[in-house]
């Protein structure tokens, strides 16, 4: 034990010679948070090293080999079977692995391993192409993780089948780029033993026709259990065999640094239908017909009765789902085509192929995108729907198996009965039925020996049914992992398993690459190191730790992501005494202080969790003793706002923290931050409704005292207390610019009475001052109700976050619009747009995204400029009201890739003044409200 500890200390010490210290992590909180994946297992790494390039991986693997220290690789941590956890050394990707290159007009794409699958599809979309693998986690999983687990999806196409080439790093540091003849030749020279060993294994299998036939037949059914033995039979060059053995090897044979995919066509026309059958057997017979008759369905997803009940209240679910008879099972089918007549022919064929089978509901296809997309959202929503209703303290456990299509009906009946037998009453079955691949989900607790024993008995019986009764696959697309490693020999038999053992020895003679995954001597591995799921808050208890949220979080590369905040909170609840206090001290900064509270996590969370709500609750608990101060600020908001203006005037800076306890600190930080780019305070607000000024095309102004068009203008706190960036049109304030634009479109502008003392409540809410936030929001809503004549006149708010905050408290009579929403709705037909001939940057705020305004904002910007740049992978800017001043490292981290993406842009635009401060500082260009650009490029229409 002492020697082992010394080896880890030596590893850390020597790694620090070429890895920056901040990327070597050993503290309790971060090793736990960064080392937990989406599975129901938990191990605590001794050390996490964040690797930024291939050379670092090579040197670290050499060091691990020398010290015989086990190593595991991790990308996004979306693995469901425990493939990316360890109690040793975890090598985790930094955000640097994002380079890609589109080849052959999109027919191929070369990507570093850290590119997200969803991002790759966005890059390919303009060319009408997409990646072939379609796992449910594609938006959160990296292409390296998808490849190394050989994940598939509804179309059952996997990396093994579409990989054009890849670049691998092996344990001894050898690099193989299968797309380079020079690299292949060099690999043969450097790895003669591996080459000879793979050739020997290939000959061994080919000389055994019975085993060869069995192997190939098993891959006719989807299969990711164990190593991909088909590579030894389907390829002749040992280099190609080695490359394909790496696919699906789950990090147990080496590291994948780059991959080139052959892409597939993204068809423009689609049609989908829910085909509802009376029971799972009849539904299975329908799928069997589709498969055997080669029916033109691109997907056939089974949804059993219990799954249908779980999603029956989701948006877009057909009304008849609620009243289905017990046992009814649906097949969600899809057809795709280039032309309408081809699509209609496909539909006719599908209906003909199920003729004679009982249907509970008459078959009906839709080719309307809004409707069929709703159907597929329902399909995607099954896992979260079940997860959201599971008992507290349990895990939503998901497994996937596959059966030969001819036995699907009997097999699924058996599986359904097996779940009921073991008491999994909430268990559901759904999945890619066309390939005999079904997922089953159930709630499983591991808090007692009886619960663990029940799970063990169930899995044992599942293995018996899948393997011995139907000769199916224990794992079809989620990888072998820790939960099926003990059963690999059972599925494949001794002879095939012996070949797998030899593959492991050839690639990893020391057995230090991701030990126990795929190959294990522990028959109880699947019930070892089970993850506790402590109940901590109604806000987040339904979190399944999938990691889908992480790509949206502005603090993901600085401290913690939403998933990691929840992991830490659960651990905090388990600890006590001195250990708890030390953990809590770290948690305060990592989880609470550096959370932007933007809520973007909720937009991609399978169960809709807004981790910002948890953090605000924690802030509320922390600031409870300061209730009196926050109450005074809320009651004297006009006074505080005036003080803020004075502070900004002294700092010569725009500043958005109204009534903050850290005004002094923020002002000092703002003065330092400005760098000559931040503007001045706003002029005083007008106290009476201004005249309406309409400009004609010659610039001649005509005055009018009234208009049939009226709008109530609500300038936000930030607009009232600070001005534009220095370069923004001679420092015209946003209030003045907005008023001018509204007048130009023919609107009479009305300012609410008592405006200076009002606020949407966001500054209070973000700090957990809920009562004060509620009070200020309600006061503002009442003010707007009076100003709008009880909702008769629309209300324009010039800042996205304030608009969203008020919408949560809005009187239903009030028609409240965010700035671009108002422009898109009311001004596009009243103004002539003449796009500027310049490259401009756009930042869509987190609140605008959450209100679903992305499309409208882009349309308005594209009407103003022919070259709009939306920086990639920048979600929330991280300024978060006053965080840009008090915790500037959050803003810096969130925008770390901004400057190079906006090179060549003359200016930038957004819809939140505080966001624009940080965007300006970190981009090198001036950001201001979209209103400035709209005003610049529009004239009133001549009637």
mmCIF file of C-alpha atoms in Angstrom, residues 260-593:
data_model
loop_
_atom_site.group_PDB
_atom_site.id
_atom_site.type_symbol
_atom_site.label_atom_id
_atom_site.label_comp_id
_atom_site.label_asym_id
_atom_site.label_seq_id
_atom_site.Cartn_x
_atom_site.Cartn_y
_atom_site.Cartn_z
ATOM 1 C CA UNK A 260 -12.789 10.955 -39.819
ATOM 2 C CA UNK A 261 -16.401 9.955 -40.476
ATOM 3 C CA UNK A 262 -18.164 9.158 -43.689
ATOM 4 C CA UNK A 263 -21.390 11.126 -43.315
ATOM 5 C CA UNK A 264 -24.921 10.301 -44.428
ATOM 6 C CA UNK A 265 -27.627 12.208 -46.254
ATOM 7 C CA UNK A 266 -30.047 14.370 -44.300
ATOM 8 C CA UNK A 267 -33.302 13.994 -46.218
ATOM 9 C CA UNK A 268 -35.473 17.084 -46.657
ATOM 10 C CA UNK A 269 -38.849 15.293 -46.462
ATOM 11 C CA UNK A 270 -40.092 13.132 -43.606
ATOM 12 C CA UNK A 271 -43.323 11.640 -42.356
ATOM 13 C CA UNK A 272 -44.055 9.905 -39.057
ATOM 14 C CA UNK A 273 -46.888 8.004 -37.420
ATOM 15 C CA UNK A 274 -47.801 6.387 -34.129
ATOM 16 C CA UNK A 275 -48.937 2.878 -35.012
ATOM 17 C CA UNK A 276 -50.712 1.629 -31.881
ATOM 18 C CA UNK A 277 -51.175 -2.122 -31.461
ATOM 19 C CA UNK A 278 -53.133 -3.934 -28.725
ATOM 20 C CA UNK A 279 -50.061 -5.533 -27.113
ATOM 21 C CA UNK A 280 -46.295 -5.792 -27.279
ATOM 22 C CA UNK A 281 -46.436 -9.075 -29.184
ATOM 23 C CA UNK A 282 -48.477 -7.639 -32.049
ATOM 24 C CA UNK A 283 -46.225 -4.589 -32.180
ATOM 25 C CA UNK A 284 -43.216 -6.901 -32.373
ATOM 26 C CA UNK A 285 -44.791 -8.806 -35.253
ATOM 27 C CA UNK A 286 -45.227 -5.522 -37.130
ATOM 28 C CA UNK A 287 -41.559 -4.690 -36.658
ATOM 29 C CA UNK A 288 -40.571 -8.184 -37.768
ATOM 30 C CA UNK A 289 -42.497 -7.650 -41.008
ATOM 31 C CA UNK A 290 -40.752 -4.323 -41.576
ATOM 32 C CA UNK A 291 -37.373 -5.973 -41.153
ATOM 33 C CA UNK A 292 -37.982 -9.099 -43.217
ATOM 34 C CA UNK A 293 -39.766 -7.231 -46.024
ATOM 35 C CA UNK A 294 -37.221 -4.385 -46.109
ATOM 36 C CA UNK A 295 -40.055 -1.916 -45.632
ATOM 37 C CA UNK A 296 -38.903 1.689 -46.379
ATOM 38 C CA UNK A 297 -38.878 2.878 -42.778
ATOM 39 C CA UNK A 298 -35.846 4.832 -41.611
ATOM 40 C CA UNK A 299 -36.756 4.172 -37.989
ATOM 41 C CA UNK A 300 -39.222 2.073 -36.018
ATOM 42 C CA UNK A 301 -39.190 2.908 -32.316
ATOM 43 C CA UNK A 302 -41.188 0.768 -29.921
ATOM 44 C CA UNK A 303 -42.908 2.442 -26.957
ATOM 45 C CA UNK A 304 -44.614 0.026 -24.592
ATOM 46 C CA UNK A 305 -47.768 0.699 -22.557
ATOM 47 C CA UNK A 306 -45.922 1.828 -19.434
ATOM 48 C CA UNK A 307 -43.729 4.190 -21.470
ATOM 49 C CA UNK A 308 -46.796 5.647 -23.186
ATOM 50 C CA UNK A 309 -48.370 6.323 -19.790
ATOM 51 C CA UNK A 310 -45.169 8.067 -18.663
ATOM 52 C CA UNK A 311 -45.267 10.547 -21.570
ATOM 53 C CA UNK A 312 -49.037 10.917 -22.012
ATOM 54 C CA UNK A 313 -49.052 14.515 -20.739
ATOM 55 C CA UNK A 314 -46.144 15.792 -22.825
ATOM 56 C CA UNK A 315 -46.709 18.488 -25.449
ATOM 57 C CA UNK A 316 -47.571 17.032 -28.835
ATOM 58 C CA UNK A 317 -48.816 13.671 -27.572
ATOM 59 C CA UNK A 318 -51.917 12.626 -29.543
ATOM 60 C CA UNK A 319 -55.096 12.824 -27.463
ATOM 61 C CA UNK A 320 -55.879 9.125 -27.893
ATOM 62 C CA UNK A 321 -52.751 8.078 -25.952
ATOM 63 C CA UNK A 322 -54.441 8.925 -22.629
ATOM 64 C CA UNK A 323 -57.280 6.452 -23.119
ATOM 65 C CA UNK A 324 -55.370 3.487 -24.524
ATOM 66 C CA UNK A 325 -56.281 0.035 -23.176
ATOM 67 C CA UNK A 326 -53.797 -1.647 -20.850
ATOM 68 C CA UNK A 327 -50.984 -3.344 -22.728
ATOM 69 C CA UNK A 328 -51.274 -1.222 -25.883
ATOM 70 C CA UNK A 329 -47.903 -0.680 -27.528
ATOM 71 C CA UNK A 330 -46.914 1.888 -30.139
ATOM 72 C CA UNK A 331 -44.382 1.816 -32.947
ATOM 73 C CA UNK A 332 -43.222 5.288 -33.940
ATOM 74 C CA UNK A 333 -42.247 4.904 -37.588
ATOM 75 C CA UNK A 334 -40.562 7.360 -39.909
ATOM 76 C CA UNK A 335 -40.121 7.501 -43.662
ATOM 77 C CA UNK A 336 -37.728 9.855 -45.476
ATOM 78 C CA UNK A 337 -37.369 10.909 -49.099
ATOM 79 C CA UNK A 338 -36.144 13.509 -51.584
ATOM 80 C CA UNK A 339 -39.480 14.005 -53.308
ATOM 81 C CA UNK A 340 -43.077 14.102 -52.118
ATOM 82 C CA UNK A 341 -44.250 11.320 -54.437
ATOM 83 C CA UNK A 342 -41.519 9.020 -53.131
ATOM 84 C CA UNK A 343 -42.493 9.827 -49.550
ATOM 85 C CA UNK A 344 -46.141 9.006 -50.249
ATOM 86 C CA UNK A 345 -45.126 5.717 -51.869
ATOM 87 C CA UNK A 346 -43.139 4.805 -48.746
ATOM 88 C CA UNK A 347 -46.177 5.492 -46.567
ATOM 89 C CA UNK A 348 -48.368 3.293 -48.760
ATOM 90 C CA UNK A 349 -45.852 0.458 -48.496
ATOM 91 C CA UNK A 350 -45.629 0.743 -44.709
ATOM 92 C CA UNK A 351 -49.404 0.583 -44.352
ATOM 93 C CA UNK A 352 -49.618 -2.370 -46.720
ATOM 94 C CA UNK A 353 -47.012 -4.304 -44.737
ATOM 95 C CA UNK A 354 -49.022 -4.146 -41.495
ATOM 96 C CA UNK A 355 -52.274 -5.079 -43.146
ATOM 97 C CA UNK A 356 -54.080 -7.752 -41.166
ATOM 98 C CA UNK A 357 -52.575 -6.762 -37.804
ATOM 99 C CA UNK A 358 -54.933 -5.286 -35.229
ATOM 100 C CA UNK A 359 -54.590 -1.553 -34.604
ATOM 101 C CA UNK A 360 -56.050 0.180 -31.565
ATOM 102 C CA UNK A 361 -56.108 3.492 -33.423
ATOM 103 C CA UNK A 362 -56.365 3.930 -37.212
ATOM 104 C CA UNK A 363 -52.949 4.589 -38.750
ATOM 105 C CA UNK A 364 -52.309 8.242 -39.582
ATOM 106 C CA UNK A 365 -49.076 9.771 -40.915
ATOM 107 C CA UNK A 366 -48.059 13.415 -40.702
ATOM 108 C CA UNK A 367 -45.488 15.168 -42.862
ATOM 109 C CA UNK A 368 -45.789 18.459 -40.977
ATOM 110 C CA UNK A 369 -42.422 19.182 -39.302
ATOM 111 C CA UNK A 370 -44.003 20.659 -36.183
ATOM 112 C CA UNK A 371 -46.089 17.519 -35.652
ATOM 113 C CA UNK A 372 -43.560 14.803 -36.435
ATOM 114 C CA UNK A 373 -40.877 16.643 -34.462
ATOM 115 C CA UNK A 374 -43.255 16.598 -31.505
ATOM 116 C CA UNK A 375 -43.580 12.831 -31.906
ATOM 117 C CA UNK A 376 -39.814 12.402 -31.787
ATOM 118 C CA UNK A 377 -39.530 14.730 -28.821
ATOM 119 C CA UNK A 378 -41.929 12.377 -27.073
ATOM 120 C CA UNK A 379 -39.680 9.454 -27.928
ATOM 121 C CA UNK A 380 -36.658 11.337 -26.551
ATOM 122 C CA UNK A 381 -38.666 12.274 -23.487
ATOM 123 C CA UNK A 382 -39.265 8.727 -22.258
ATOM 124 C CA UNK A 383 -36.093 8.432 -20.216
ATOM 125 C CA UNK A 384 -36.538 11.814 -18.504
ATOM 126 C CA UNK A 385 -40.244 11.217 -17.959
ATOM 127 C CA UNK A 386 -39.504 8.017 -16.070
ATOM 128 C CA UNK A 387 -36.535 9.602 -14.313
ATOM 129 C CA UNK A 388 -38.606 12.553 -13.151
ATOM 130 C CA UNK A 389 -41.143 10.354 -11.378
ATOM 131 C CA UNK A 390 -38.763 7.932 -9.696
ATOM 132 C CA UNK A 391 -38.766 7.773 -5.869
ATOM 133 C CA UNK A 392 -36.219 9.980 -4.124
ATOM 134 C CA UNK A 393 -32.902 8.320 -3.478
ATOM 135 C CA UNK A 394 -33.228 5.916 -6.401
ATOM 136 C CA UNK A 395 -31.497 5.806 -9.757
ATOM 137 C CA UNK A 396 -33.228 5.735 -13.120
ATOM 138 C CA UNK A 397 -31.386 2.684 -14.332
ATOM 139 C CA UNK A 398 -31.319 2.057 -18.084
ATOM 140 C CA UNK A 399 -30.098 -1.055 -19.856
ATOM 141 C CA UNK A 400 -30.156 -2.107 -23.467
ATOM 142 C CA UNK A 401 -30.349 -5.553 -24.996
ATOM 143 C CA UNK A 402 -30.917 -6.893 -28.490
ATOM 144 C CA UNK A 403 -32.635 -9.999 -29.826
ATOM 145 C CA UNK A 404 -32.716 -11.692 -33.230
ATOM 146 C CA UNK A 405 -35.647 -10.126 -35.013
ATOM 147 C CA UNK A 406 -37.447 -13.433 -35.512
ATOM 148 C CA UNK A 407 -37.666 -13.936 -31.733
ATOM 149 C CA UNK A 408 -38.487 -10.339 -30.823
ATOM 150 C CA UNK A 409 -42.156 -10.919 -29.961
ATOM 151 C CA UNK A 410 -41.480 -13.732 -27.479
ATOM 152 C CA UNK A 411 -38.361 -12.077 -26.061
ATOM 153 C CA UNK A 412 -40.039 -8.780 -25.252
ATOM 154 C CA UNK A 413 -42.988 -10.529 -23.679
ATOM 155 C CA UNK A 414 -40.541 -12.394 -21.446
ATOM 156 C CA UNK A 415 -38.649 -9.218 -20.597
ATOM 157 C CA UNK A 416 -41.821 -7.356 -19.691
ATOM 158 C CA UNK A 417 -42.934 -10.195 -17.420
ATOM 159 C CA UNK A 418 -39.497 -10.356 -15.832
ATOM 160 C CA UNK A 419 -39.631 -6.697 -14.809
ATOM 161 C CA UNK A 420 -43.049 -7.193 -13.225
ATOM 162 C CA UNK A 421 -41.870 -10.353 -11.454
ATOM 163 C CA UNK A 422 -39.055 -8.480 -9.703
ATOM 164 C CA UNK A 423 -41.278 -5.628 -8.615
ATOM 165 C CA UNK A 424 -40.225 -2.982 -11.105
ATOM 166 C CA UNK A 425 -43.751 -1.669 -11.559
ATOM 167 C CA UNK A 426 -42.505 1.570 -13.126
ATOM 168 C CA UNK A 427 -40.331 -0.290 -15.606
ATOM 169 C CA UNK A 428 -40.735 0.649 -19.265
ATOM 170 C CA UNK A 429 -39.511 -0.851 -22.525
ATOM 171 C CA UNK A 430 -38.771 1.201 -25.594
ATOM 172 C CA UNK A 431 -36.144 1.542 -28.283
ATOM 173 C CA UNK A 432 -34.877 0.671 -31.720
ATOM 174 C CA UNK A 433 -37.173 -2.234 -32.442
ATOM 175 C CA UNK A 434 -36.240 -2.464 -36.120
ATOM 176 C CA UNK A 435 -32.921 -3.947 -35.017
ATOM 177 C CA UNK A 436 -34.297 -5.892 -32.093
ATOM 178 C CA UNK A 437 -32.587 -3.404 -29.769
ATOM 179 C CA UNK A 438 -34.684 -2.363 -26.782
ATOM 180 C CA UNK A 439 -33.952 -0.265 -23.712
ATOM 181 C CA UNK A 440 -35.577 -0.941 -20.395
ATOM 182 C CA UNK A 441 -35.692 1.598 -17.578
ATOM 183 C CA UNK A 442 -36.653 1.139 -13.969
ATOM 184 C CA UNK A 443 -36.130 2.860 -10.628
ATOM 185 C CA UNK A 444 -33.487 1.179 -8.521
ATOM 186 C CA UNK A 445 -32.298 2.046 -5.057
ATOM 187 C CA UNK A 446 -29.016 0.798 -3.629
ATOM 188 C CA UNK A 447 -29.494 1.962 -0.061
ATOM 189 C CA UNK A 448 -29.935 -1.505 1.455
ATOM 190 C CA UNK A 449 -28.632 -5.022 0.958
ATOM 191 C CA UNK A 450 -32.097 -6.176 -0.108
ATOM 192 C CA UNK A 451 -32.274 -3.571 -2.867
ATOM 193 C CA UNK A 452 -28.857 -4.607 -4.152
ATOM 194 C CA UNK A 453 -29.820 -8.279 -3.988
ATOM 195 C CA UNK A 454 -33.008 -7.627 -5.921
ATOM 196 C CA UNK A 455 -31.038 -5.896 -8.682
ATOM 197 C CA UNK A 456 -28.521 -8.757 -8.773
ATOM 198 C CA UNK A 457 -31.267 -11.370 -9.084
ATOM 199 C CA UNK A 458 -32.960 -9.405 -11.832
ATOM 200 C CA UNK A 459 -29.781 -8.947 -13.896
ATOM 201 C CA UNK A 460 -28.932 -12.635 -13.496
ATOM 202 C CA UNK A 461 -32.322 -13.583 -14.915
ATOM 203 C CA UNK A 462 -32.053 -11.011 -17.705
ATOM 204 C CA UNK A 463 -28.751 -12.589 -18.720
ATOM 205 C CA UNK A 464 -30.332 -16.032 -18.722
ATOM 206 C CA UNK A 465 -33.196 -14.892 -20.953
ATOM 207 C CA UNK A 466 -31.045 -12.870 -23.357
ATOM 208 C CA UNK A 467 -28.144 -15.290 -23.678
ATOM 209 C CA UNK A 468 -29.403 -18.801 -23.063
ATOM 210 C CA UNK A 469 -32.970 -18.519 -24.338
ATOM 211 C CA UNK A 470 -32.588 -16.188 -27.322
ATOM 212 C CA UNK A 471 -28.829 -15.911 -27.974
ATOM 213 C CA UNK A 472 -29.132 -12.138 -28.031
ATOM 214 C CA UNK A 473 -26.820 -9.288 -27.009
ATOM 215 C CA UNK A 474 -26.483 -8.201 -23.404
ATOM 216 C CA UNK A 475 -25.284 -4.806 -24.591
ATOM 217 C CA UNK A 476 -26.414 -3.375 -27.894
ATOM 218 C CA UNK A 477 -25.184 0.218 -27.930
ATOM 219 C CA UNK A 478 -24.310 1.504 -24.461
ATOM 220 C CA UNK A 479 -21.021 -0.369 -24.278
ATOM 221 C CA UNK A 480 -20.067 -3.237 -22.002
ATOM 222 C CA UNK A 481 -18.931 -1.147 -19.039
ATOM 223 C CA UNK A 482 -18.815 -2.316 -15.458
ATOM 224 C CA UNK A 483 -22.336 -3.663 -15.291
ATOM 225 C CA UNK A 484 -21.898 -6.265 -18.034
ATOM 226 C CA UNK A 485 -18.149 -6.990 -17.824
ATOM 227 C CA UNK A 486 -18.813 -9.993 -15.509
ATOM 228 C CA UNK A 487 -21.092 -11.505 -18.177
ATOM 229 C CA UNK A 488 -18.961 -11.143 -21.323
ATOM 230 C CA UNK A 489 -17.721 -14.741 -21.070
ATOM 231 C CA UNK A 490 -21.295 -15.945 -20.526
ATOM 232 C CA UNK A 491 -22.494 -14.323 -23.755
ATOM 233 C CA UNK A 492 -19.548 -15.248 -25.970
ATOM 234 C CA UNK A 493 -18.362 -18.569 -24.551
ATOM 235 C CA UNK A 494 -14.887 -19.665 -23.480
ATOM 236 C CA UNK A 495 -13.224 -19.781 -26.877
ATOM 237 C CA UNK A 496 -14.283 -16.326 -28.048
ATOM 238 C CA UNK A 497 -13.562 -14.903 -24.615
ATOM 239 C CA UNK A 498 -10.050 -16.346 -24.736
ATOM 240 C CA UNK A 499 -9.484 -14.357 -27.944
ATOM 241 C CA UNK A 500 -10.643 -11.223 -26.151
ATOM 242 C CA UNK A 501 -8.199 -11.877 -23.318
ATOM 243 C CA UNK A 502 -5.398 -12.164 -25.851
ATOM 244 C CA UNK A 503 -6.458 -8.880 -27.508
ATOM 245 C CA UNK A 504 -6.234 -7.164 -24.122
ATOM 246 C CA UNK A 505 -2.773 -8.640 -23.510
ATOM 247 C CA UNK A 506 -1.475 -7.541 -26.917
ATOM 248 C CA UNK A 507 -2.598 -3.927 -26.508
ATOM 249 C CA UNK A 508 -2.181 -3.580 -22.735
ATOM 250 C CA UNK A 509 0.265 -6.162 -21.340
ATOM 251 C CA UNK A 510 0.314 -4.466 -17.923
ATOM 252 C CA UNK A 511 -3.473 -4.337 -17.666
ATOM 253 C CA UNK A 512 -3.452 -0.662 -16.656
ATOM 254 C CA UNK A 513 -5.807 0.798 -19.277
ATOM 255 C CA UNK A 514 -9.271 1.194 -17.734
ATOM 256 C CA UNK A 515 -9.039 -1.962 -15.591
ATOM 257 C CA UNK A 516 -12.187 -4.036 -15.003
ATOM 258 C CA UNK A 517 -14.036 -2.443 -17.887
ATOM 259 C CA UNK A 518 -14.701 -5.052 -20.585
ATOM 260 C CA UNK A 519 -12.454 -7.659 -18.943
ATOM 261 C CA UNK A 520 -12.758 -8.447 -15.236
ATOM 262 C CA UNK A 521 -12.107 -11.232 -12.789
ATOM 263 C CA UNK A 522 -14.666 -9.841 -10.341
ATOM 264 C CA UNK A 523 -18.020 -11.649 -10.768
ATOM 265 C CA UNK A 524 -19.655 -9.049 -8.502
ATOM 266 C CA UNK A 525 -18.296 -6.002 -10.305
ATOM 267 C CA UNK A 526 -21.785 -5.000 -11.450
ATOM 268 C CA UNK A 527 -22.931 -4.583 -7.841
ATOM 269 C CA UNK A 528 -19.718 -2.979 -6.550
ATOM 270 C CA UNK A 529 -19.009 0.731 -6.019
ATOM 271 C CA UNK A 530 -22.654 1.699 -6.443
ATOM 272 C CA UNK A 531 -23.409 5.418 -6.527
ATOM 273 C CA UNK A 532 -25.379 6.930 -3.625
ATOM 274 C CA UNK A 533 -28.159 9.312 -4.679
ATOM 275 C CA UNK A 534 -28.738 11.444 -1.598
ATOM 276 C CA UNK A 535 -31.961 13.466 -1.547
ATOM 277 C CA UNK A 536 -31.031 17.129 -1.015
ATOM 278 C CA UNK A 537 -33.683 19.380 -2.568
ATOM 279 C CA UNK A 538 -36.913 19.091 -4.485
ATOM 280 C CA UNK A 539 -35.292 21.333 -7.086
ATOM 281 C CA UNK A 540 -32.625 18.804 -8.104
ATOM 282 C CA UNK A 541 -33.475 15.428 -6.581
ATOM 283 C CA UNK A 542 -34.625 14.128 -9.955
ATOM 284 C CA UNK A 543 -31.196 14.789 -11.507
ATOM 285 C CA UNK A 544 -29.909 11.609 -13.155
ATOM 286 C CA UNK A 545 -26.355 13.009 -13.516
ATOM 287 C CA UNK A 546 -26.375 12.469 -17.278
ATOM 288 C CA UNK A 547 -24.229 15.528 -18.037
ATOM 289 C CA UNK A 548 -26.404 16.860 -20.865
ATOM 290 C CA UNK A 549 -26.393 20.246 -19.108
ATOM 291 C CA UNK A 550 -22.644 20.775 -19.105
ATOM 292 C CA UNK A 551 -22.180 22.162 -22.611
ATOM 293 C CA UNK A 552 -24.522 25.063 -21.802
ATOM 294 C CA UNK A 553 -22.882 26.195 -18.557
ATOM 295 C CA UNK A 554 -20.611 29.280 -18.569
ATOM 296 C CA UNK A 555 -18.631 28.002 -15.563
ATOM 297 C CA UNK A 556 -18.009 24.521 -16.981
ATOM 298 C CA UNK A 557 -14.333 25.243 -17.694
ATOM 299 C CA UNK A 558 -13.741 27.333 -14.577
ATOM 300 C CA UNK A 559 -15.195 25.517 -11.590
ATOM 301 C CA UNK A 560 -18.262 23.274 -11.757
ATOM 302 C CA UNK A 561 -21.035 22.445 -14.195
ATOM 303 C CA UNK A 562 -24.687 22.041 -13.094
ATOM 304 C CA UNK A 563 -24.286 18.258 -12.835
ATOM 305 C CA UNK A 564 -21.153 18.724 -10.727
ATOM 306 C CA UNK A 565 -22.872 21.246 -8.444
ATOM 307 C CA UNK A 566 -25.556 18.657 -7.748
ATOM 308 C CA UNK A 567 -22.978 15.903 -7.208
ATOM 309 C CA UNK A 568 -21.213 18.133 -4.701
ATOM 310 C CA UNK A 569 -24.440 19.027 -2.917
ATOM 311 C CA UNK A 570 -25.339 15.353 -2.583
ATOM 312 C CA UNK A 571 -21.921 14.587 -1.159
ATOM 313 C CA UNK A 572 -22.166 17.487 1.251
ATOM 314 C CA UNK A 573 -25.369 15.977 2.607
ATOM 315 C CA UNK A 574 -23.577 12.661 3.218
ATOM 316 C CA UNK A 575 -20.632 14.135 5.121
ATOM 317 C CA UNK A 576 -20.462 15.353 8.670
ATOM 318 C CA UNK A 577 -18.115 17.016 11.107
ATOM 319 C CA UNK A 578 -14.768 18.441 10.069
ATOM 320 C CA UNK A 579 -14.820 16.735 6.694
ATOM 321 C CA UNK A 580 -18.140 18.350 5.859
ATOM 322 C CA UNK A 581 -16.898 21.803 6.852
ATOM 323 C CA UNK A 582 -13.813 21.570 4.659
ATOM 324 C CA UNK A 583 -15.888 20.363 1.742
ATOM 325 C CA UNK A 584 -18.442 23.146 2.323
ATOM 326 C CA UNK A 585 -15.755 25.832 2.302
ATOM 327 C CA UNK A 586 -14.616 24.748 -1.157
ATOM 328 C CA UNK A 587 -18.175 24.258 -2.345
ATOM 329 C CA UNK A 588 -19.107 27.868 -1.543
ATOM 330 C CA UNK A 589 -16.810 29.299 -4.199
ATOM 331 C CA UNK A 590 -16.857 26.441 -6.704
ATOM 332 C CA UNK A 591 -20.624 25.926 -6.716
ATOM 333 C CA UNK A 592 -22.327 29.030 -5.359
ATOM 334 C CA UNK A 593 -20.122 32.048 -6.067
#
